[in-house]
Short mmCIF file of C-alpha atoms and ligand atoms in Angstrom, two decimals:
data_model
loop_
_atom_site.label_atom_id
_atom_site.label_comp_id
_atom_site.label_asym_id
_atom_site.label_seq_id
_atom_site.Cartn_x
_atom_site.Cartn_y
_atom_site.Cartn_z
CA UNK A 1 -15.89 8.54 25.71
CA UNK A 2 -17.82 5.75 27.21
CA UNK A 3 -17.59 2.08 27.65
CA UNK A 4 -20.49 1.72 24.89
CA UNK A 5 -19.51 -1.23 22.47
CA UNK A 6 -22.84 -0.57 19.90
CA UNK A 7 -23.59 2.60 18.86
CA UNK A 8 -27.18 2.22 18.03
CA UNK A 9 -29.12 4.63 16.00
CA UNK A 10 -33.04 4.08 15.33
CA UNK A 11 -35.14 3.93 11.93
CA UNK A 12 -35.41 7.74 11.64
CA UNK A 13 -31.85 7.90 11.32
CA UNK A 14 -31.78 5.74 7.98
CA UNK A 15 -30.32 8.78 5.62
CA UNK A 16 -33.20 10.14 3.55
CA UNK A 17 -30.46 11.36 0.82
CA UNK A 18 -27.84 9.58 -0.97
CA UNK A 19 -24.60 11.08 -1.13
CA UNK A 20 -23.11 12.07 -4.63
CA UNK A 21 -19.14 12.63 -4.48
CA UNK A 22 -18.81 14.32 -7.51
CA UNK A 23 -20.83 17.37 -6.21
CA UNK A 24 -17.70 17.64 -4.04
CA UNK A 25 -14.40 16.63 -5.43
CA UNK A 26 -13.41 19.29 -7.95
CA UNK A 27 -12.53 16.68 -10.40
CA UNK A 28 -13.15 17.17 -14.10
CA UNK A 29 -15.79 14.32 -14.93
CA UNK A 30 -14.49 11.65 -17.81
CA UNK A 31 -16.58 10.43 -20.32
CA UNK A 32 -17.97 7.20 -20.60
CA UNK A 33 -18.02 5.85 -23.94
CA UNK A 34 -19.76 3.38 -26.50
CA UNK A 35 -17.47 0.55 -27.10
CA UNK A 36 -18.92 0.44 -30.76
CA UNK A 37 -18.50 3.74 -31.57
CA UNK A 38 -15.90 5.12 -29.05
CA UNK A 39 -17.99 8.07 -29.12
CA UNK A 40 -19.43 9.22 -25.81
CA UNK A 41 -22.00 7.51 -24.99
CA UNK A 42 -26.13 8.34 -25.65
CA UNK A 43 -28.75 8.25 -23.12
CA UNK A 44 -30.35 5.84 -25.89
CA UNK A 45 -27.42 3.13 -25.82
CA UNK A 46 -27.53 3.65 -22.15
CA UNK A 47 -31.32 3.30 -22.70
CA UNK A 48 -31.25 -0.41 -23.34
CA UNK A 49 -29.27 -1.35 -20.15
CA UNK A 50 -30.57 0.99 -18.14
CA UNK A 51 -33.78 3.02 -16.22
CA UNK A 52 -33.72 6.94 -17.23
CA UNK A 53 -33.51 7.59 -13.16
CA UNK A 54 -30.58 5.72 -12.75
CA UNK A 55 -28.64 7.02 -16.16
CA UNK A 56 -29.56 10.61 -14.47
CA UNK A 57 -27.59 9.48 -11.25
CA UNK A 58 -25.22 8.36 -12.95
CA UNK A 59 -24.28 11.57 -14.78
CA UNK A 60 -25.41 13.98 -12.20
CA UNK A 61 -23.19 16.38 -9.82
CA UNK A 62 -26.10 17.08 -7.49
CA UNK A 63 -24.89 16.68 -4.17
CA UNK A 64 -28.15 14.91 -2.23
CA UNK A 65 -30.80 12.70 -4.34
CA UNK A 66 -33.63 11.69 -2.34
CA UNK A 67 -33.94 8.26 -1.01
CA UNK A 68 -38.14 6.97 -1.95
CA UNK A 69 -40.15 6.00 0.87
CA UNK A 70 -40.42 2.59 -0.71
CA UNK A 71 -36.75 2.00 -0.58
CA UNK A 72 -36.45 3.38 2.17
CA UNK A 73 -39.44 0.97 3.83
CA UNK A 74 -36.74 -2.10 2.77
CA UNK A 75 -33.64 -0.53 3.94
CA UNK A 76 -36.05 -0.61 7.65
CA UNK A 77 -36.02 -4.24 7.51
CA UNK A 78 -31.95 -4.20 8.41
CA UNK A 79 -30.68 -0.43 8.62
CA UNK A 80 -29.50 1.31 10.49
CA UNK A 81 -26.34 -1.61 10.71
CA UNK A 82 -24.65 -1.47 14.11
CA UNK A 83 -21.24 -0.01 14.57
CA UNK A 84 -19.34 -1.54 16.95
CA UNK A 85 -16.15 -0.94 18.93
CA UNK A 86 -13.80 -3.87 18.47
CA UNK A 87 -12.48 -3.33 22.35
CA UNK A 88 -12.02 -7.59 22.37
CA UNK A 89 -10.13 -7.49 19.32
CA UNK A 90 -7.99 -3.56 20.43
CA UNK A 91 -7.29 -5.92 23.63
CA UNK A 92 -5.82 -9.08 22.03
CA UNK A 93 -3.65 -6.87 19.89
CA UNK A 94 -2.45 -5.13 22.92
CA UNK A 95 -3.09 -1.43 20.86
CA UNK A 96 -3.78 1.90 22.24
CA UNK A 97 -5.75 2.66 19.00
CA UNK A 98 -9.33 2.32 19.09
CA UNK A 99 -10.95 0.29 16.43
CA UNK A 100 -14.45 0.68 15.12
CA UNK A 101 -15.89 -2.19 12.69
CA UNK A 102 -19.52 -0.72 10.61
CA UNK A 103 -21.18 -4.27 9.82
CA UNK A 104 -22.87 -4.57 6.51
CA UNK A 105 -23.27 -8.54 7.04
CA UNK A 106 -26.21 -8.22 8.90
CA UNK A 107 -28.36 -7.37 5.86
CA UNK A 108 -30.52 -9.91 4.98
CA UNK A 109 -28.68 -10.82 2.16
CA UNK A 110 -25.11 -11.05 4.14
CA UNK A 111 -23.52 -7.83 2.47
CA UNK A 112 -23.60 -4.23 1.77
CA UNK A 113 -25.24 -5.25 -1.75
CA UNK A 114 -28.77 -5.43 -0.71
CA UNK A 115 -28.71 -1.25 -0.59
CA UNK A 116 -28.14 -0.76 -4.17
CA UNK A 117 -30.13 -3.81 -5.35
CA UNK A 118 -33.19 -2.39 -3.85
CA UNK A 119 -32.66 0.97 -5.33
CA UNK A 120 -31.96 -0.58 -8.86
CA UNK A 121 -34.83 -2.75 -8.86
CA UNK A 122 -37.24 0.23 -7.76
CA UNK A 123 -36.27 2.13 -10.56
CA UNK A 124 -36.70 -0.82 -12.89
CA UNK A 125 -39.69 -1.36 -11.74
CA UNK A 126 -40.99 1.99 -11.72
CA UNK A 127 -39.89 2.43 -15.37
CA UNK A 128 -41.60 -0.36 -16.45
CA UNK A 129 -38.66 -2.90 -16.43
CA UNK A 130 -40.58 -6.80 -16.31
CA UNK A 131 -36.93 -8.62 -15.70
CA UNK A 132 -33.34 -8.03 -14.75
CA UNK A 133 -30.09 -9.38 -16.08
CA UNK A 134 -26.85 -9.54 -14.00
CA UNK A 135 -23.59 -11.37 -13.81
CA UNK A 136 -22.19 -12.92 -10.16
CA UNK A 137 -18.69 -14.25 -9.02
CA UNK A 138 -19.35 -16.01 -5.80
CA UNK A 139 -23.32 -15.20 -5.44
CA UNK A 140 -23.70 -12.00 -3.11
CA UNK A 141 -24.67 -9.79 -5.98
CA UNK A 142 -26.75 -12.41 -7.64
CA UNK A 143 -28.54 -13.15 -4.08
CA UNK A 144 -28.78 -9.36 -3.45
CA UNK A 145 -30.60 -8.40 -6.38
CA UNK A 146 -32.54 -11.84 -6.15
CA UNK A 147 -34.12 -10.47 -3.32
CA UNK A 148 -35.00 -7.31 -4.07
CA UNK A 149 -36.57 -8.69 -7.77
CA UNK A 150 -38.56 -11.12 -5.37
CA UNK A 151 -39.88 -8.20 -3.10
CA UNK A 152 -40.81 -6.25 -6.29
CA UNK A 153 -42.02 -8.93 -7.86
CA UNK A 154 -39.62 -9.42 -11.03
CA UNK A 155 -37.99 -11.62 -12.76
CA UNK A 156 -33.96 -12.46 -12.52
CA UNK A 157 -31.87 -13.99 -14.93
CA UNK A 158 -28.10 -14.64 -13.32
CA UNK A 159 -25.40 -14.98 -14.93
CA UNK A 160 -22.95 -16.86 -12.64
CA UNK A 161 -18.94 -17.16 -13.05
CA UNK A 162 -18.84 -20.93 -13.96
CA UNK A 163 -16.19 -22.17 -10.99
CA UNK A 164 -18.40 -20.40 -8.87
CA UNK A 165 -21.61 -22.04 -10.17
CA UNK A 166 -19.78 -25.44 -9.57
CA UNK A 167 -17.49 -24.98 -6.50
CA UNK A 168 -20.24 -22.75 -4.66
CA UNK A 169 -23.64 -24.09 -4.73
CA UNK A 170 -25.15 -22.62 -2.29
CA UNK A 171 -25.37 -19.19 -2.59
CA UNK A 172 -26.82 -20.30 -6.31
CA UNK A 173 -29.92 -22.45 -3.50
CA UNK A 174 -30.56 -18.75 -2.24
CA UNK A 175 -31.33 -17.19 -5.60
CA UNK A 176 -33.35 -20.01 -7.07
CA UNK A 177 -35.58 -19.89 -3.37
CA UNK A 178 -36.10 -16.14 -4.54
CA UNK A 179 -37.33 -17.28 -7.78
CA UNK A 180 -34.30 -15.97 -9.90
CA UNK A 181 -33.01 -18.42 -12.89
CA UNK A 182 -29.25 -18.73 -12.47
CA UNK A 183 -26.83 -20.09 -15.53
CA UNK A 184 -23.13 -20.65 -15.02
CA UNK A 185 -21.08 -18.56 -17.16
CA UNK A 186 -20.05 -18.87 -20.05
CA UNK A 187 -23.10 -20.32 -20.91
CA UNK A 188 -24.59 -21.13 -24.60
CA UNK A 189 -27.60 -18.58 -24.02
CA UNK A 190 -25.33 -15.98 -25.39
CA UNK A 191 -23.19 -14.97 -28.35
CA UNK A 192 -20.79 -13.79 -26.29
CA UNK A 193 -20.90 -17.17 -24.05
CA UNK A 194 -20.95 -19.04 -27.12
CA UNK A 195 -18.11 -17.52 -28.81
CA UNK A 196 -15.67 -17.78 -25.65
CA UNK A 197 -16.72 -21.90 -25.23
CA UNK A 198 -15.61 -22.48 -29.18
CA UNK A 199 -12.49 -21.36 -28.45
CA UNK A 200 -12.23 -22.66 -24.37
CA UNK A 201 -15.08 -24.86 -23.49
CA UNK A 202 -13.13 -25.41 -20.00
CA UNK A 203 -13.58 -21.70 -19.40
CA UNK A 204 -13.81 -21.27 -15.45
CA UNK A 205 -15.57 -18.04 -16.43
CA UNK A 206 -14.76 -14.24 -14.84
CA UNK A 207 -16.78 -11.82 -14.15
CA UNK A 208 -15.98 -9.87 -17.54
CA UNK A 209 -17.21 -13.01 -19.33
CA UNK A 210 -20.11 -13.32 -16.98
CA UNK A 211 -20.94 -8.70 -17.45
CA UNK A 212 -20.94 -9.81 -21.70
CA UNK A 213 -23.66 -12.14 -21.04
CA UNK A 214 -26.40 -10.35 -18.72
CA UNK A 215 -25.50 -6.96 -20.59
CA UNK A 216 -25.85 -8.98 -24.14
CA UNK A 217 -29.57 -10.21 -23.10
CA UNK A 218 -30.84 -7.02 -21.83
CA UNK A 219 -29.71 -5.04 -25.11
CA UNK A 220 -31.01 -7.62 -27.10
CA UNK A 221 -34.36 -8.28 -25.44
CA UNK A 222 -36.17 -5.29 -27.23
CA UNK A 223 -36.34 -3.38 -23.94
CA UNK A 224 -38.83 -6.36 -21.84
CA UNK A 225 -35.41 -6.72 -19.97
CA UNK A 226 -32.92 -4.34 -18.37
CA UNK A 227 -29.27 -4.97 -16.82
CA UNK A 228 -28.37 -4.63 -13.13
CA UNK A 229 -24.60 -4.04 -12.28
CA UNK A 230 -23.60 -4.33 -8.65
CA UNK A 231 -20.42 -1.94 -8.45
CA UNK A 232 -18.42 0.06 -10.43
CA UNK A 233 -20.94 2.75 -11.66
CA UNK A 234 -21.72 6.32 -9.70
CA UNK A 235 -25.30 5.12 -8.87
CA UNK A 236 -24.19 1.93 -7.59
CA UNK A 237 -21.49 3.94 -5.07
CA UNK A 238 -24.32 6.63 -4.63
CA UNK A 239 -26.56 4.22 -2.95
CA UNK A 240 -23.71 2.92 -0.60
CA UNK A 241 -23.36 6.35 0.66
CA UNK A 242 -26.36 5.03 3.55
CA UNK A 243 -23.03 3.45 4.88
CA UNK A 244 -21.02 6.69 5.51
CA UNK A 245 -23.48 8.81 6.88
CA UNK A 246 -24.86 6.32 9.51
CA UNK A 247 -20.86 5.72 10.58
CA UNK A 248 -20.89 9.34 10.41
CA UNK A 249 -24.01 9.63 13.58
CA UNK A 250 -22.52 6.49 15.34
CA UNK A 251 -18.81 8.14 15.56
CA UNK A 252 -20.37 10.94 16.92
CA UNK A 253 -22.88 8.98 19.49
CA UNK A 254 -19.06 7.42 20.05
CA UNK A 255 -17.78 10.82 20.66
CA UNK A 256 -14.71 10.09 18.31
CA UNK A 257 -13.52 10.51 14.88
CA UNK A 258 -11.47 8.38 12.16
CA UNK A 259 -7.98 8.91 11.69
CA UNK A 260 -8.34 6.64 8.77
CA UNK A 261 -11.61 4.39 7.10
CA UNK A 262 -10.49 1.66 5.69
CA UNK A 263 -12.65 -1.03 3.14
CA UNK A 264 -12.19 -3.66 0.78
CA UNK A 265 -11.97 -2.95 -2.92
CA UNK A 266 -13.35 -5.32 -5.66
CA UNK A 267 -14.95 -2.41 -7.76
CA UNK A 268 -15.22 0.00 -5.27
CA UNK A 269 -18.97 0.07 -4.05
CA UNK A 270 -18.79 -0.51 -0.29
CA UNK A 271 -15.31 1.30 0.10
CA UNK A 272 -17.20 4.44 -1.00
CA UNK A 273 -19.67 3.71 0.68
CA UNK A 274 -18.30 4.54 3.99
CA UNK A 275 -15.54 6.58 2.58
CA UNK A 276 -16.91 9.32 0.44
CA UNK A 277 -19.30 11.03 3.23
CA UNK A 278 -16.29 10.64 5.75
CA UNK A 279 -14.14 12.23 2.71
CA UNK A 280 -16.92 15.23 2.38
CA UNK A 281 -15.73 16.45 5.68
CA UNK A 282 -12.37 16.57 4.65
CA UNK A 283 -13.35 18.87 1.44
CA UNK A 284 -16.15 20.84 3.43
CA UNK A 285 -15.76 21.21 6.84
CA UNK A 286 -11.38 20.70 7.11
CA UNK A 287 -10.97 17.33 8.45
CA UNK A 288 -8.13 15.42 7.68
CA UNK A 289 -8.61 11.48 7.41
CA UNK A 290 -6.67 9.06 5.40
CA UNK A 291 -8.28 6.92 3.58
CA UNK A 292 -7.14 3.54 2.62
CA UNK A 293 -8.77 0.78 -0.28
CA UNK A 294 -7.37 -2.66 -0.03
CA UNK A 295 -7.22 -4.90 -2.65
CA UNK A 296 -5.76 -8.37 -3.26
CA UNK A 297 -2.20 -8.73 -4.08
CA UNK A 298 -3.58 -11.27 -7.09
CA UNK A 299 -5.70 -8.48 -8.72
CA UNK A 300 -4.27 -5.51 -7.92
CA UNK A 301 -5.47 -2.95 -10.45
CA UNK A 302 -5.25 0.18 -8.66
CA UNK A 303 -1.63 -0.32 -7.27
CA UNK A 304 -0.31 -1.92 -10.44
CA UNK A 305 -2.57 -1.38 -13.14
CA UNK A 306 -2.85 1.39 -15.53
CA UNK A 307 -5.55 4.61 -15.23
CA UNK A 308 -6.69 4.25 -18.49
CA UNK A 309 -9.92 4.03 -20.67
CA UNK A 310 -10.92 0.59 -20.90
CA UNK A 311 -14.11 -2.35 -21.95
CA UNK A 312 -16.11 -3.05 -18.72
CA UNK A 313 -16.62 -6.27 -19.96
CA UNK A 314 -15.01 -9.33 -21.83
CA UNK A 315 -16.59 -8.96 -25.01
CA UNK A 316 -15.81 -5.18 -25.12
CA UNK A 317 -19.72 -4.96 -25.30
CA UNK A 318 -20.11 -2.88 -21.76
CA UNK A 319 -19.54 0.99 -22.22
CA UNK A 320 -15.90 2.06 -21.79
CA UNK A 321 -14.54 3.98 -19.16
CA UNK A 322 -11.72 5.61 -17.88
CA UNK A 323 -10.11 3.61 -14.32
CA UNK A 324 -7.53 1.74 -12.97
CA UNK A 325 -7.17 -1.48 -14.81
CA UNK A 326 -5.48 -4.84 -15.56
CA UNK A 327 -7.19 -5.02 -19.46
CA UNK A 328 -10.79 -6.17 -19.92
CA UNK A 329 -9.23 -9.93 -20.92
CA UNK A 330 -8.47 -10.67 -16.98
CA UNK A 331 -9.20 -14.49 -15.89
CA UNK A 332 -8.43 -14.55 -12.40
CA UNK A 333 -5.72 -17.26 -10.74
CA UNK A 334 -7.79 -19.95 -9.61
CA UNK A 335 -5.62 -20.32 -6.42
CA UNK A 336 -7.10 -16.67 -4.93
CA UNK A 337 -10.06 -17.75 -2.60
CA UNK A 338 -10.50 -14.27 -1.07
CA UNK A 339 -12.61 -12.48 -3.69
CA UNK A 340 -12.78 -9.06 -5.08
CA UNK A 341 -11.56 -10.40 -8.82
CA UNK A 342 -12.82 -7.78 -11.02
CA UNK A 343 -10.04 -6.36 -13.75
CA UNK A 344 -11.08 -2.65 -13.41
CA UNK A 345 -12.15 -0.22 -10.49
CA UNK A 346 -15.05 2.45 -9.87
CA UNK A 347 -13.95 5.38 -12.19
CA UNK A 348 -14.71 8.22 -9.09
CA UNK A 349 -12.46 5.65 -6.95
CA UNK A 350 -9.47 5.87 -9.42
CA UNK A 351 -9.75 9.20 -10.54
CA UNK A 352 -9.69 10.36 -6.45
CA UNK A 353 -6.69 7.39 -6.15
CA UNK A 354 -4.70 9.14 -8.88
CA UNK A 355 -5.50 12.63 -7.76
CA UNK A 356 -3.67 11.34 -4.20
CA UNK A 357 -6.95 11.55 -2.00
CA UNK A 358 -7.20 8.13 -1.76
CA UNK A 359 -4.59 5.90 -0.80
CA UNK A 360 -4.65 2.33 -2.18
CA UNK A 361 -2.19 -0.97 -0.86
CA UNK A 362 -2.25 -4.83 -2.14
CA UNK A 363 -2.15 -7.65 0.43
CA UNK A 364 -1.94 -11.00 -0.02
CA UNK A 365 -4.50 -13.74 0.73
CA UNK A 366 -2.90 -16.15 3.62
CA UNK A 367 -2.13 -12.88 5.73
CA UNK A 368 -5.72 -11.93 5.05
CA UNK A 369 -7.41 -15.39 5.95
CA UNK A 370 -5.26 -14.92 8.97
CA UNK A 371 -6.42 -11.19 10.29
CA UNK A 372 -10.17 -12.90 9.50
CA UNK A 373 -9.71 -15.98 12.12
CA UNK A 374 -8.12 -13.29 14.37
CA UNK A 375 -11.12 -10.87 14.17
CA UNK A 376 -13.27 -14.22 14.64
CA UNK A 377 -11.78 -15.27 17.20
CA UNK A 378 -11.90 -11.66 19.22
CA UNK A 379 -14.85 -10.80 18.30
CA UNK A 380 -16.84 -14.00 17.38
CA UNK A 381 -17.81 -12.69 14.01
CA UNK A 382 -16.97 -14.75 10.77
CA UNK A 383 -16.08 -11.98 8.12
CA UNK A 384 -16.21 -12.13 4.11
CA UNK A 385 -12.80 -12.86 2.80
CA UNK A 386 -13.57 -9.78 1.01
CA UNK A 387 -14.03 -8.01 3.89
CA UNK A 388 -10.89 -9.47 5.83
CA UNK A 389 -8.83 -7.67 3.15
CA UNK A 390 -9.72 -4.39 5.09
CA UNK A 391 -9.60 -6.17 8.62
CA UNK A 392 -5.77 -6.79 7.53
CA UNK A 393 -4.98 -3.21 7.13
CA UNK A 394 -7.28 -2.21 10.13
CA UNK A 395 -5.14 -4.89 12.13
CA UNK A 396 -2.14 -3.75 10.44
CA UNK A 397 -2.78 0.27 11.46
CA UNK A 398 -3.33 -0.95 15.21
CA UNK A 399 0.25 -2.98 15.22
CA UNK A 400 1.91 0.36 14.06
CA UNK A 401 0.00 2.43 16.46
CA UNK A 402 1.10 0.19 19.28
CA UNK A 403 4.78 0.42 17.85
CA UNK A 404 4.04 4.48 18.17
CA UNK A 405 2.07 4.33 21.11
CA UNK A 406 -0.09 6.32 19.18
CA UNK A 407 -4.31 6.58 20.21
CA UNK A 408 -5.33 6.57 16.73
CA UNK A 409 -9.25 6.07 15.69
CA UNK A 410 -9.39 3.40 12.85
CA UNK A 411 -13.19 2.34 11.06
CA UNK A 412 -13.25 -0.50 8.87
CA UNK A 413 -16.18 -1.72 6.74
CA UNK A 414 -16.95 -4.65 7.91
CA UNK A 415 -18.81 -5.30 4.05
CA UNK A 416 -19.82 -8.95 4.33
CA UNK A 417 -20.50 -12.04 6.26
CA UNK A 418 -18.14 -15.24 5.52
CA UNK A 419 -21.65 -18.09 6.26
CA UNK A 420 -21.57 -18.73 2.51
CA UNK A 421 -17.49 -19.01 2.04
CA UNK A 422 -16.47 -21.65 4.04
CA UNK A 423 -15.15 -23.89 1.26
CA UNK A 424 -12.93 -20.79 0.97
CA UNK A 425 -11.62 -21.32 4.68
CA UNK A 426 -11.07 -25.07 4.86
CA UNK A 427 -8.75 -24.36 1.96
CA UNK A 428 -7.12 -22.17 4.74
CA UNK A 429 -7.45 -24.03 7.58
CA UNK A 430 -5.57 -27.29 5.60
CA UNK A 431 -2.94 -24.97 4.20
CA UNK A 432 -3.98 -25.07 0.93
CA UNK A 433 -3.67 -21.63 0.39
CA UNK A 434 -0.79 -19.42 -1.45
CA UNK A 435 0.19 -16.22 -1.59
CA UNK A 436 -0.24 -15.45 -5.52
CA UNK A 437 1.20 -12.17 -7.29
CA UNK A 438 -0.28 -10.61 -10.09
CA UNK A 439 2.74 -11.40 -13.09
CA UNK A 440 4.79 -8.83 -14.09
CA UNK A 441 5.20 -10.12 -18.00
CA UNK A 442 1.24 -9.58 -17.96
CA UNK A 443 1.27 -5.73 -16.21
CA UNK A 444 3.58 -4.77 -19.20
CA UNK A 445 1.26 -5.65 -21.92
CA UNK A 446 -1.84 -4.19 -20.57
CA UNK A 447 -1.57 -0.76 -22.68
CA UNK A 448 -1.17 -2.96 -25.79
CA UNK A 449 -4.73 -4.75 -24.20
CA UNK A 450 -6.55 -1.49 -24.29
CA UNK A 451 -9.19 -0.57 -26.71
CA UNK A 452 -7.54 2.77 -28.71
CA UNK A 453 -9.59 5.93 -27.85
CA UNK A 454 -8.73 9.79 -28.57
CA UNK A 455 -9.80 11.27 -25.35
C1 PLP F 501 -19.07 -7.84 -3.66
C2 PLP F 501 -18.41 -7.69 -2.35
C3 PLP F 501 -17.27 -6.88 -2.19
C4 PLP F 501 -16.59 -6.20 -3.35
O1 PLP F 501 -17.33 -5.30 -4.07
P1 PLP F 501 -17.19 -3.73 -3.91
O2 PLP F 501 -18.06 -3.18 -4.97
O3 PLP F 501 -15.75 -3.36 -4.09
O4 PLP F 501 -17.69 -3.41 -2.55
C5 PLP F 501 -16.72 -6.75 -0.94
N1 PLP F 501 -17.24 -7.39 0.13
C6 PLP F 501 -18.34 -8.17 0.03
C7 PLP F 501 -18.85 -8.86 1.24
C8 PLP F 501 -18.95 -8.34 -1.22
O5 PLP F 501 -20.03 -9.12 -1.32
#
């Protein structure tokens, strides 16, 4: 072991293969299912939302799909991302452990989202696909894929979670610079919007609302436009297997190996990211890391919700799925500033959660605001609140190892920068913030929420 603090790798060590878990876990694959018909779905109704490559990666169980030059030739403009030892932050905390952060923020877009919007907007394009449709809470999907439509030269339509269109302007700046159109949410563009505004026109919007809208305009546009979702689906987690298996080359370089990875969990697309390679090498080669996905204590649908075949959208118009969820009718508390507010989870990340792979814990937000000015302050970097839900835990795991005295190896996924949320941490800094749990009286009644399927 060295005194290294960056564990640099160069462009030819950008992965030329995306890693697909399902070649690897053993687990019996669940269908996905129209929300019409509750049928399983056709490649036809996937058709309309989606590029044929993509609807083959989502379905597939090869283990490696080749990465295209062309992506590739974006992903050189930021990757590999540095993976750094956290020695000033192992040194305030007074731990024997040894704490590596991977940093996804310095993408040009701020987050791990960039890797999958590329992808998706190189198969749209290659397909044929002349505009995209997406939904965005607080903007880093939306400026993501806003990029990667202005590099391919395509056009965006946004569909943004209306508090977040208000109370965040800025990140909506960034996607209109890229030349995307951006509407806040529930808008009157839609049925869907227009039917949720007769009956609420306050409607702060969520992202199921926001999902109904994009996913309503791409299946009605006669196939001129597709839809674009940034988590949740296999190809989306595919591409954020570049994450892993860089960590993967830098632990080495670092001459040490995690005792336990550790991300944030919104729908699950950067956690497996650097989890599921990491997890390979527990299934292939015998390792034995834990693996731990953190999610907020106000939407905590893996450690409270139900594994169970639900709408991935409002207006049960997004194909139905089977994952840990709190019911497709979800409207966040408007009190949680910290992110990751989406009602269900990544279907591979719940089924490996219920099969006991993965483990899963809640936090709540002022601890996590906290472990963020911490890291900040140790190691000068502002993180996502999104991200700070995993630099809890990681802070968490090095308390416990200096009760044990224990030299354990802890990576975190350092998924986001915080340049965009600062709104988000004056509400901290003047105390403004509260703890909020997810209530009980609504947990009971999600089975009655759920659409009624036979599988
Ligand atoms: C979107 C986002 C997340 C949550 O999404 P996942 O799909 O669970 O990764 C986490 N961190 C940042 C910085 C994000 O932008």
């Amino acid at each position: 072991m060295t005194d290294t603090i960056r564990f640099n790798l160069n462009e030819n060590d950008i992965p030329k293969f995306w890693y697909n878990i399902a070649a690897d876990h053993g687990l019996a694959p669940t269908p996905v299912l129209n929300p019409f018909t509750m049928e399983p779905v056709t490649p036809e109704f996937l058709g309309a939302l989606f590029p044929m490559a993509l609807i083959e990666q989502e379905v597939t169980r090869e283990r490696y799909i080749a990465i295209p030059d062309e992506v590739r030739e974006v992903y050189k403009l930021y990757r590999p991302t540095p993976l750094v030892r956290a020695k000033r932050l192992e040194k305030m905390l007074g731990t024997p452990a040894h704490i590596y952060y991977k940093y996804e923020g310095a993408s040009p877009s701020g987050s791990h989202k960039l890797n999958t919007a590329i992808a998706q907007a190189y198969y749209n394009k290659i397909s044929g696909t002349k505009a995209l449709t997406t939904e965005t809470g607080a903007g880093q999907w939306g400026s993501a894929l806003s990029i990667a439509c202005n590099f391919l030269e395509m056009d965006l339509e946004v569909y943004m979670v209306r508090v977040s269109y208000d109370a965040k302007p800025y990140r909506r700046i960034l996607m209109q610079l890229n030349g995307a159109q951006v509407f806040a949410s529930p808008s009157e563009r839609t049925q869907s919007g227009r039917a949720i505004l007769a009956e609420h026109p306050d409607s702060p919007g969520s992202l199921g609302i926001a999902i109904s809208e994009a996913v309503e305009v791409a299946a009605t546009s006669g196939g001129l436009k597709k839809y674009a979702l940034g988590s949740v689906l296999n190809h989306v987690l595919l591409h954020q297997s570049v994450i892993g298996e860089e960590a993967i080359k830098q632990m080495d370089l670092a001459d040490e190996y995690p005792d336990v990875v550790i991300g944030c969990v919104g729908g699950g697309s950067n956690f497996a990211g650097i989890a599921y390679p990491f997890l390979r090498e527990n299934i292939v080669n015998g390792r034995t890391t834990r693996f731990v996905a953190v999610e907020p204590a106000a939407t905590p649908s893996i450690t409270r919700g139900k594994y169970a075949f639900d709408y991935g959208d409002t207006a049960k118009m997004a194909p139905i799925v089977k994952m840990f969820t709190l019911g497709s009718d979800f409207v966040p508390a408007p009190i949680h500033a910290g992110g990751l507010r989406y009602h269900g989870m990544a279907p591979s990340l719940s089924a490996l959660c219920d099969a006991g792979m993965i483990d899963a814990v809640a936090v709540h937000q002022v601890p996590v605001f906290e472990a963020a000015q911490l890291f900040m302050n140790a190691e000068g970097v502002l993180p996502a609140p999104e991200s700070s839900h995993a630099i809890r835990v990681a802070i968490d795991e090095a308390l416990e190892a200096k009760q044990t005295g224990e030299k354990k190896v802890i990576l975190f996924n350092l998924s986001g920068h915080g340049h965009f949320d600062l709104a988000s941490y004056q509400s901290y800094l003047s105390g403004n913030l509260e703890n909020y749990e997810y209530p009980e009286e609504v947990i009971r009644t999600i089975s009655e929420r759920l659409p009624k399927v036979n599988a």
